[in-house]
Coordinates of C-alpha atoms and ligand atoms in Angstrom, one line a residue:
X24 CA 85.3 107.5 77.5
X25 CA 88.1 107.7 79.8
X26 CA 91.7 105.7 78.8
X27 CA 92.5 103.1 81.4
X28 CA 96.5 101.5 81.6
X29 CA 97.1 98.5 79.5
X30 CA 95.8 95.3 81.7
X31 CA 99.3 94.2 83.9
X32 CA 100.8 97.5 84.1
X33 CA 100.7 99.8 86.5
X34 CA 101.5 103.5 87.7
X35 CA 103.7 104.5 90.4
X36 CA 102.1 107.1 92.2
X37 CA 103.9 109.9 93.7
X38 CA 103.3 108.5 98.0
X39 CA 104.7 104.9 96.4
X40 CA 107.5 106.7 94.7
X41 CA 109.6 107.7 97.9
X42 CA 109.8 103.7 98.4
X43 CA 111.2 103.5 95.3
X44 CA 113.7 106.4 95.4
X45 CA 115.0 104.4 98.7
X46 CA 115.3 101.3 97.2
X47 CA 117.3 102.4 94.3
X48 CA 119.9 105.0 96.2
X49 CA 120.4 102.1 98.7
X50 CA 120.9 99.4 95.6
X51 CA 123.6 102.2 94.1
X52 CA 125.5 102.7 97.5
X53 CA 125.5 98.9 98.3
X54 CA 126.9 98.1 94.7
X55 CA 128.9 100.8 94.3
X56 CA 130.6 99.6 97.6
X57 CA 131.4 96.3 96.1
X58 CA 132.7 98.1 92.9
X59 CA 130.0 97.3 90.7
X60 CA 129.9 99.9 87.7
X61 CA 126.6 101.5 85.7
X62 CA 125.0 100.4 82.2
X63 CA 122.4 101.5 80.6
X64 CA 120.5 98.9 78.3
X65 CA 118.2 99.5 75.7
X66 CA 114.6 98.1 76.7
X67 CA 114.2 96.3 73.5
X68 CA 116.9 94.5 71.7
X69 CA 116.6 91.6 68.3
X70 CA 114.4 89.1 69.0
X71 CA 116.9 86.5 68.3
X72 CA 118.7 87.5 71.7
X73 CA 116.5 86.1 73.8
X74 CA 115.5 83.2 72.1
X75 CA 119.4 82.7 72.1
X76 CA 120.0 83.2 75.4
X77 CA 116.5 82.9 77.7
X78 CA 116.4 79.4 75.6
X79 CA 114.1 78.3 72.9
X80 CA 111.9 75.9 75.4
X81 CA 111.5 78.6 78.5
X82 CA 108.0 79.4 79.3
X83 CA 109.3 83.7 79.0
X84 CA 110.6 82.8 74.8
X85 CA 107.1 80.4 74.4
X86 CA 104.9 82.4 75.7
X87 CA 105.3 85.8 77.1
X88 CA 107.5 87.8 74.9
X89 CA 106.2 91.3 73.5
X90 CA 107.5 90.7 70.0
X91 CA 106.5 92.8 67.4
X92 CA 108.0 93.6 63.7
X93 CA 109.3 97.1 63.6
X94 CA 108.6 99.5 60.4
X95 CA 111.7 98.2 59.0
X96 CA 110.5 94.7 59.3
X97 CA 113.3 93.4 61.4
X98 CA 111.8 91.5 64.7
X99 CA 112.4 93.0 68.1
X100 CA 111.4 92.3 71.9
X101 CA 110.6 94.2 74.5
X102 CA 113.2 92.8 76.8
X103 CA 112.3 90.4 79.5
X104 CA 114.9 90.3 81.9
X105 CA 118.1 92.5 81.3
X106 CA 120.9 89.6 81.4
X107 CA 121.1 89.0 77.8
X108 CA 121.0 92.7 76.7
X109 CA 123.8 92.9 79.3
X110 CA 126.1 90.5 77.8
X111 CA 125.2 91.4 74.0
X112 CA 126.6 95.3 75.1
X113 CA 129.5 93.5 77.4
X114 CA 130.5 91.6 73.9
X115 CA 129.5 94.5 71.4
X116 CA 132.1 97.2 73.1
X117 CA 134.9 94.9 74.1
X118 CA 134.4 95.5 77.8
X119 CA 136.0 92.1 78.0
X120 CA 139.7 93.6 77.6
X121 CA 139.7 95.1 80.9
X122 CA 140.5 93.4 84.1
X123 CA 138.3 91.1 85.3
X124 CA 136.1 90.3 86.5
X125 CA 133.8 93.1 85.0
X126 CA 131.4 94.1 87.4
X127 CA 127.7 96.1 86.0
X128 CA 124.5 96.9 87.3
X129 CA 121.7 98.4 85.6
X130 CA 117.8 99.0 86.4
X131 CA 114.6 99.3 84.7
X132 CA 111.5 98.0 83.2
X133 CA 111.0 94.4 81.8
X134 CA 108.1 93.2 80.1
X135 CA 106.6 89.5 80.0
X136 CA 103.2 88.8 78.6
X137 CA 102.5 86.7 81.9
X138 CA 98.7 86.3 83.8
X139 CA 98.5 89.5 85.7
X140 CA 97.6 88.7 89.5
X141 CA 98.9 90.3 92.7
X142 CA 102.7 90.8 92.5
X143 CA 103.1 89.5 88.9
X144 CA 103.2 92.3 86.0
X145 CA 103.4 92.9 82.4
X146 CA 105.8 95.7 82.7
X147 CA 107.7 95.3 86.4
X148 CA 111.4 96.6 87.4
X149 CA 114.2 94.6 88.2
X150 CA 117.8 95.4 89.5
X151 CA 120.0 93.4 87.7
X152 CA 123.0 93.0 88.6
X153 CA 126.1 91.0 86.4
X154 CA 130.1 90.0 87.3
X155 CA 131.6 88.8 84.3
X156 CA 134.7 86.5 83.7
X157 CA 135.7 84.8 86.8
X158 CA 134.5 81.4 88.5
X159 CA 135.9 81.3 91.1
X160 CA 133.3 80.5 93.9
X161 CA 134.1 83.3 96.4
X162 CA 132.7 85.9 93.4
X163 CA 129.0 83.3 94.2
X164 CA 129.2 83.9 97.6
X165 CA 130.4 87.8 97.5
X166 CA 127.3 88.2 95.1
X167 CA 125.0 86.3 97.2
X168 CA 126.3 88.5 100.5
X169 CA 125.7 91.6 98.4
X170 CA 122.0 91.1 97.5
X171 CA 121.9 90.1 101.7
X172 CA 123.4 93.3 102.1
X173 CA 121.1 95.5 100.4
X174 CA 118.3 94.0 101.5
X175 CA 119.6 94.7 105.3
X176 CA 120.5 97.8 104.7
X177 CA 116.7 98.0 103.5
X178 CA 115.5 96.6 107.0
X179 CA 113.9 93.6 105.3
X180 CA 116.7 90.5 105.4
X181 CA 115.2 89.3 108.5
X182 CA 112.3 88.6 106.3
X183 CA 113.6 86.6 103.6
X184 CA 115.1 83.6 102.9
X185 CA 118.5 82.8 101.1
X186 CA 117.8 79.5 99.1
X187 CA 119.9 78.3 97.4
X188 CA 121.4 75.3 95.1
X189 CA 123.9 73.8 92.6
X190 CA 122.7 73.0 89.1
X191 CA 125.7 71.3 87.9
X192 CA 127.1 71.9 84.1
X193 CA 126.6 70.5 81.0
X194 CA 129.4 68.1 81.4
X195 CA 127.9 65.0 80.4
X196 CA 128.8 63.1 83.7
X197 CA 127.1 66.0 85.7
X198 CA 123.5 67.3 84.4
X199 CA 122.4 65.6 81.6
X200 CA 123.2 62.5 83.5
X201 CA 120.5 64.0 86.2
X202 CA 118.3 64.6 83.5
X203 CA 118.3 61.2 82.1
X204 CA 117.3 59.8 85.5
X205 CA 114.8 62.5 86.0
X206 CA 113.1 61.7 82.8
X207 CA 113.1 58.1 83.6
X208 CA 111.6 58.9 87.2
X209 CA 108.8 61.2 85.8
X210 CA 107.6 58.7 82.8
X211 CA 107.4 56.3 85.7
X212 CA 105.3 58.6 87.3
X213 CA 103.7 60.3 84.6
X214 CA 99.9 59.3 85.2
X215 CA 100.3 61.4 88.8
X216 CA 101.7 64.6 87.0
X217 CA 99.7 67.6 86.0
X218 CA 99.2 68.1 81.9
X219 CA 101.7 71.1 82.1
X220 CA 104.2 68.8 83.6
X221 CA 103.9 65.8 81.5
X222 CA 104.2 68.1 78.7
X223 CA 107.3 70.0 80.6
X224 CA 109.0 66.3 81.0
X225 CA 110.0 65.9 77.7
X226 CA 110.7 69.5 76.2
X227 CA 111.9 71.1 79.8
X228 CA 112.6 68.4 82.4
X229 CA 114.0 70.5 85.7
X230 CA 111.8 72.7 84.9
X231 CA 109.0 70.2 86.9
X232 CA 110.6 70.6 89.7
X233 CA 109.5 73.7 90.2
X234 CA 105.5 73.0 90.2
X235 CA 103.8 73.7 93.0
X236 CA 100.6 71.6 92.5
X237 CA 100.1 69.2 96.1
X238 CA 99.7 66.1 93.7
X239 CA 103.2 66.9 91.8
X240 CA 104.9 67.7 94.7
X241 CA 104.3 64.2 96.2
X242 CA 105.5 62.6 93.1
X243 CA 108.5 64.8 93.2
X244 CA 109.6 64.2 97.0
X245 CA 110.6 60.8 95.6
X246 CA 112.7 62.3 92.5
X247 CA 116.3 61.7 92.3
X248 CA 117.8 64.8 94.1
X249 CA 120.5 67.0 91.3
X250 CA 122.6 67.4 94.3
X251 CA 123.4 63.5 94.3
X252 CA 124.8 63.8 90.5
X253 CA 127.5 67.2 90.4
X254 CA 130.8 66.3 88.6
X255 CA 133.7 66.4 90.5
X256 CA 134.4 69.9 89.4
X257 CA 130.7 71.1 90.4
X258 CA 130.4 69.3 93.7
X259 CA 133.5 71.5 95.4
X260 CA 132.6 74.8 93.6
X261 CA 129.6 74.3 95.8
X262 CA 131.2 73.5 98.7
X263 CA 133.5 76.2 98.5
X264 CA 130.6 78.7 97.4
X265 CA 128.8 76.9 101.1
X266 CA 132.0 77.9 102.4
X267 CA 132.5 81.1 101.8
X268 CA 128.8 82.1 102.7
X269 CA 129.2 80.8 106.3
X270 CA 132.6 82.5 107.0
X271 CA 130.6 85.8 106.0
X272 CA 127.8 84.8 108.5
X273 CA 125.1 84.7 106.0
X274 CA 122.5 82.3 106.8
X275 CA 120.7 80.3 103.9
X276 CA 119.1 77.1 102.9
X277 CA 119.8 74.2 100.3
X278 CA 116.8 73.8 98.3
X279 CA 117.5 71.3 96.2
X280 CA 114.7 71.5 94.1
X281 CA 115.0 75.6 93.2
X282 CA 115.5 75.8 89.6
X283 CA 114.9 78.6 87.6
X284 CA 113.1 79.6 84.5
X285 CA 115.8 80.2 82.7
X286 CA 118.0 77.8 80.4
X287 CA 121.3 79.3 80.5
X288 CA 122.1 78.8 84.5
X289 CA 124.6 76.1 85.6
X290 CA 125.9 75.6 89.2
X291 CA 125.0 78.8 91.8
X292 CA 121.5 79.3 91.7
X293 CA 119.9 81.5 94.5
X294 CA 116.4 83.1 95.3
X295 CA 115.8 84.7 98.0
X296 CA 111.7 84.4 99.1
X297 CA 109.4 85.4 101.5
X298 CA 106.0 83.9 103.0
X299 CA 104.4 87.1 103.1
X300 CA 103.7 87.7 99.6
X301 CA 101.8 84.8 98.8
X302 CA 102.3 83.0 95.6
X303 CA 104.7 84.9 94.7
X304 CA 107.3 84.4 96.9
X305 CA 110.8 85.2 95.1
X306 CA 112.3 88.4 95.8
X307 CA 115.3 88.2 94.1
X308 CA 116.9 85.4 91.9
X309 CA 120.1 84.3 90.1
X310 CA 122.9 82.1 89.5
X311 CA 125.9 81.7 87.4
X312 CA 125.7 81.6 83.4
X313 CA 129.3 80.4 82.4
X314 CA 128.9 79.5 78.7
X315 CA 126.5 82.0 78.0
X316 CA 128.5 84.8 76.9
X317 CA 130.4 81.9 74.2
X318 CA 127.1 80.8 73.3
X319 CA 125.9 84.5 72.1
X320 CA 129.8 85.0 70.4
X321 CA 131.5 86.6 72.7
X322 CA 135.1 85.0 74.5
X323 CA 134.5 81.7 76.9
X324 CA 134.2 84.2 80.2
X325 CA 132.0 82.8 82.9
X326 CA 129.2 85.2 84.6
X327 CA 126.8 85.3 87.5
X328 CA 124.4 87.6 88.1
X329 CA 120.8 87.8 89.6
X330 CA 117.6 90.5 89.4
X331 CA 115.8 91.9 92.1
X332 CA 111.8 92.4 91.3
X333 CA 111.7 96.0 92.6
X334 CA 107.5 96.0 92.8
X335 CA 108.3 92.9 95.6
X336 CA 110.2 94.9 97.8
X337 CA 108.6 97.9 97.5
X338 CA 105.4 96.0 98.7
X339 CA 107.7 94.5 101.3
X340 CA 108.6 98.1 102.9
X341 CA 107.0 99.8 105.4
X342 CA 104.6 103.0 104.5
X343 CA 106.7 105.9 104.5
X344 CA 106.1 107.9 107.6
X345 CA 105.7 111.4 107.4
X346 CA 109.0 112.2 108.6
X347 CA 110.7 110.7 105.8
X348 CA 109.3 113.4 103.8
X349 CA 110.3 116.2 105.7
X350 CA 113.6 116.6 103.7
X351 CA 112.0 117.5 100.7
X352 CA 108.7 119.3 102.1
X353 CA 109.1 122.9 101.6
X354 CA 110.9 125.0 104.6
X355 CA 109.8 128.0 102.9
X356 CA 106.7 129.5 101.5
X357 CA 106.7 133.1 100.0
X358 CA 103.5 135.0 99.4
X359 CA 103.5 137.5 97.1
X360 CA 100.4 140.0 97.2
X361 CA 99.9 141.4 94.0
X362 CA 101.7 141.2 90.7
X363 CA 104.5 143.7 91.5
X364 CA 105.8 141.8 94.8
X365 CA 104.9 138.4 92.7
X366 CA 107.7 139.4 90.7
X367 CA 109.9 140.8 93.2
X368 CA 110.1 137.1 95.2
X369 CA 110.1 134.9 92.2
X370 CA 114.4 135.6 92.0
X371 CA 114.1 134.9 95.8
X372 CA 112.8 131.5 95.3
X373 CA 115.1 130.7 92.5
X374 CA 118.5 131.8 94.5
X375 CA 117.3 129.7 97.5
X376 CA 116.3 126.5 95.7
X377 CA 119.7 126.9 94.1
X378 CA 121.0 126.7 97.4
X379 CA 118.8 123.5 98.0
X380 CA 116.3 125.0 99.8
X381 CA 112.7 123.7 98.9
X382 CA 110.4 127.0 98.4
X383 CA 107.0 126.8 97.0
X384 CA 105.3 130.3 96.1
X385 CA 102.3 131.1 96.8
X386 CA 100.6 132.9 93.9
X387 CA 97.0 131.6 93.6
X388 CA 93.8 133.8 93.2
X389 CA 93.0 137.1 94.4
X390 CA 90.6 137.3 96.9
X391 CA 88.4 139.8 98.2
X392 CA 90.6 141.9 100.1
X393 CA 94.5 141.5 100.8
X394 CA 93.9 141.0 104.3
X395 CA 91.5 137.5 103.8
X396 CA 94.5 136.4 100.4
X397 CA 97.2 137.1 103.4
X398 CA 95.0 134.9 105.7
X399 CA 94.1 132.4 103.8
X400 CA 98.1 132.1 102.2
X401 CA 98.9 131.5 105.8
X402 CA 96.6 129.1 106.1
X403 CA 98.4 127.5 103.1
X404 CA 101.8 127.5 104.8
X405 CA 100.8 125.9 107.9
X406 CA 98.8 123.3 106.0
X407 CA 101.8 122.9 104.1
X408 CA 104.0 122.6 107.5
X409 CA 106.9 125.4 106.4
X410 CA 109.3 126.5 108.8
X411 CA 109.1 130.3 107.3
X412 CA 106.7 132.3 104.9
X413 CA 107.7 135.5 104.0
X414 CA 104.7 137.6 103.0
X415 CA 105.1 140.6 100.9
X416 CA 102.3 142.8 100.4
X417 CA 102.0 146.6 99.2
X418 CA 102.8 147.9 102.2
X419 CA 105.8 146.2 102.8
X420 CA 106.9 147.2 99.2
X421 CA 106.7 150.3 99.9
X422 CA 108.9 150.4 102.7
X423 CA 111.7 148.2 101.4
X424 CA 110.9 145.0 103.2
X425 CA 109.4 141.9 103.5
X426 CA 107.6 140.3 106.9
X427 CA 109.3 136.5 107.5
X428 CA 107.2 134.8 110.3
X429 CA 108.3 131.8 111.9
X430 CA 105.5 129.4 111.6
X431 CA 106.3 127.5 114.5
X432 CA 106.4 130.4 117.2
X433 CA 104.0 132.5 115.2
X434 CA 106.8 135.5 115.2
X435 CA 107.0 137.4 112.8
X436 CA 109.4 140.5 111.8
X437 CA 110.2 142.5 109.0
X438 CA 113.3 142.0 107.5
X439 CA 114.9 144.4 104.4
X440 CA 114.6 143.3 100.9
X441 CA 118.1 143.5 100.0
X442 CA 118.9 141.1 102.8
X443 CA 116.1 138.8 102.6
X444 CA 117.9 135.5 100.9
X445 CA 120.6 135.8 102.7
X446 CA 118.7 136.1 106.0
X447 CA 116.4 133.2 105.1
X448 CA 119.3 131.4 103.9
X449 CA 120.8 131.5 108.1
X450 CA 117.3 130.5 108.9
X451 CA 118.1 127.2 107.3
X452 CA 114.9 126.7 105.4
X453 CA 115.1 123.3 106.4
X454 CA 112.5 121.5 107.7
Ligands
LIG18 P1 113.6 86.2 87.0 O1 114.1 87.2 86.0 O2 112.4 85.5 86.5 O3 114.6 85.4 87.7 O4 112.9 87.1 88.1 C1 113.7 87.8 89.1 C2 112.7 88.6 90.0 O5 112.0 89.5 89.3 C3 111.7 87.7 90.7 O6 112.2 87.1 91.8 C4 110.6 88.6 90.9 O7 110.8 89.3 92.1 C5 110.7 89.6 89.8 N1 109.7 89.3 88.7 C6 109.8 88.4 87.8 N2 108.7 88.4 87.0 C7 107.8 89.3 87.5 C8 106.5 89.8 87.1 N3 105.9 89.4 86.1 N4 106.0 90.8 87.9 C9 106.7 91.3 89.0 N5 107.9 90.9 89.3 C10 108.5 89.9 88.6

């Protein structure tokens, strides 16, 4: 019986992989630019992390962690999102002594025990991208202009949407006064709200907000709005972040019902969606987290951050045309014929791919005669869509030389072994 992948994971085949190469060079020159450094995170960390930091009533720490006990019996999770791995490094090395604030990026898999359906995985790939220890909101808007930035520089901002919101703080004159009126709103409403969301009401309030069922949304276009209740410190830290984002030209939307799935936000939240994906319509989301890095020991800095779902965008980008391979398509294809001129090109191929030339050699079975391996190697080269194949045959050994034929032109002359890298080298190799 044949092994199938775990149900919700998937494979990224070779054709796909290009897309993802481009997304992730253009994700390191974009935040490189804005002087965002490297980490790399362990993909599982103590289960008490995330239940710490995600939040004890999120739908990720109820239902959709991998947790397992390892062989030492301590509890561990597959990590879920990469914020709270970030910040337990960020606090466990001291990167708080230097300047801030601390800017990090890292990339990888995640894993949430979620329903698999188009666009939603067990194991998917975020960016995920962190600046640590300063509020002040032109750090919201430069973070929000950097995420538009890569996905310009991608081709793909004029598809998306920049959403975003305030959720206020934990000041008790600010969101908990919200929620209070929330709650109220929803029991008055209660007999019109799904079962998840009378259930979410009481453990998870904002999080109805969020539900997209026709007969909750109609109670909720009546709900008290969050916007209507920031402090006085929240209300011009989003006016400021507003600000900012128009003197940079970046266009965007209120929505002042985006909340996220996350407990430990406050204030700056942002998702950037699409229509064309269907359900799942966020790109890219985040916000700020100040308190967060107290709350799992570390000093009172402030953070904001957000995660790109890589499979999204990939889906997003155009197929790769065939030119985009060409860089990496071999320019030149040697053909041995026989074992003794086999060995004679295989330091040829190794001197010109360590000059960044792609060579593939063209050993492969013996056929009849020389003449039909030599015609049918050719066949291979133009199939493959070289510039050059060098074909060395017993004849040509004999004399000292090789035959290098321009593919394109069909010419083909000999040219001295002893010279024969450096000569292909002049020829470029490239395709
Ligand atoms: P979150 O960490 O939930 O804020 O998600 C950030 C981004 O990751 C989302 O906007 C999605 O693009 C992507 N994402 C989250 N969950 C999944 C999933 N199960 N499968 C694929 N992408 C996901």
């Amino acid at each position: 019986m044949t092994i199938h992948a775990v149900r919700g994971v998937h494979d990224i085949l070779p054709g796909e992989g290009e897309k993802w190469r481009r997304v992730e060079r253009i994700a390191r020159e974009v935040f490189d630019s804005y002087g965002y450094e490297e980490i790399r995170l362990p993909i599982f960390e103590r289960t008490d992390l995330f239940a710490r930091s995600i939040g004890e009533a999120t739908d990720i720490v109820q239902k959709e962690m991998y947790t397992f006990e390892d062989r030492g019996g301590d509890s561990v999770t597959l990590r879920p999102e990469a914020t709270a791995g970030l910040l337990r490094a960020y606090i466990e090395h001291g990167l708080f002594v230097h300047p801030k604030p601390i800017k990090l990026y890292t990339m990888g898999p995640m894993f949430r025990y979620e329903r698999p359906q188009a666009g939603r995985y067990r194991q998917f790939h975020q960016l995920d991208v962190e600046a640590l220890g300063d509020e002040h909101p032109s750090l919201d808007a430069e973070v929000i202009a950097m995420l538009v930035e890569f996905f310009r520089r991608l081709d793909l901002a004029e598809r998306l949407q920049v959403e975003i919101n305030s959720l206020g703080d934990e000041n008790p004159t600010c969101r908990p006064r919200y929620r209070t009126e929330l709650v109220r709103y929803l029991r008055a409403h209660a007999d019109r709200l799904c079962d998840e969301c009378r259930e979410r009401m009481e453990r998870n309030p904002l999080r109805v907000l969020d539900c997209k069922k026709p007969e909750c949304r109609r109670v909720l276009d009546g709900a008290p709005a969050l916007g209507d209740f920031l402090c006085e410190d929240c209300a011009p830290h989003f006016g400021k972040t507003r600000e900012y984002l128009e003197a940079m030209g970046i266009r965007y939307v209120v929505s002042p019902r985006l909340v996220r799935g996350l407990d430990y936000y406050v204030r700056t939240t942002f998702e950037l969606t699409t229509t064309e994906l269907g359900a799942q319509n966020a790109v890219a989301g985040g916000g700020r987290y100040d308190g967060l890095i107290k709350l799992l020991g570390g000093p009172p800095d402030p953070g904001i951050g957000f995660a790109v779902g890589v499979e999204r965008v990939v889906q997003l980008l155009p197929d790769v045309a065939q030119g985009a391979w060409q860089d990496r398509r071999p320019g030149v294809f040697l053909i041995p014929l026989g074992d003794e001129a086999l060995r004679r090109l295989l330091p040829v191929a190794g001197e010109l791919r360590a000059k960044g030339i792609v060579v593939e050699v063209g050993h492969g079975e013996r056929k009849l005669t020389r003449e039909l391996e030599r015609a049918s190697k050719l066949e291979e080269a133009k199939r493959l869509g070289v510039l050059h194949a060098v074909i060395l045959g017993p004849d040509e050994l004999a004399r000292g030389e090789a035959k290098v034929k321009d593919m394109k032109s069909g010419a083909q002359r000999a040219v001295p072994l002893s010279g024969l890298v450096d000569e292909l080298l002049a020829l470029g190799g490239r395709a």
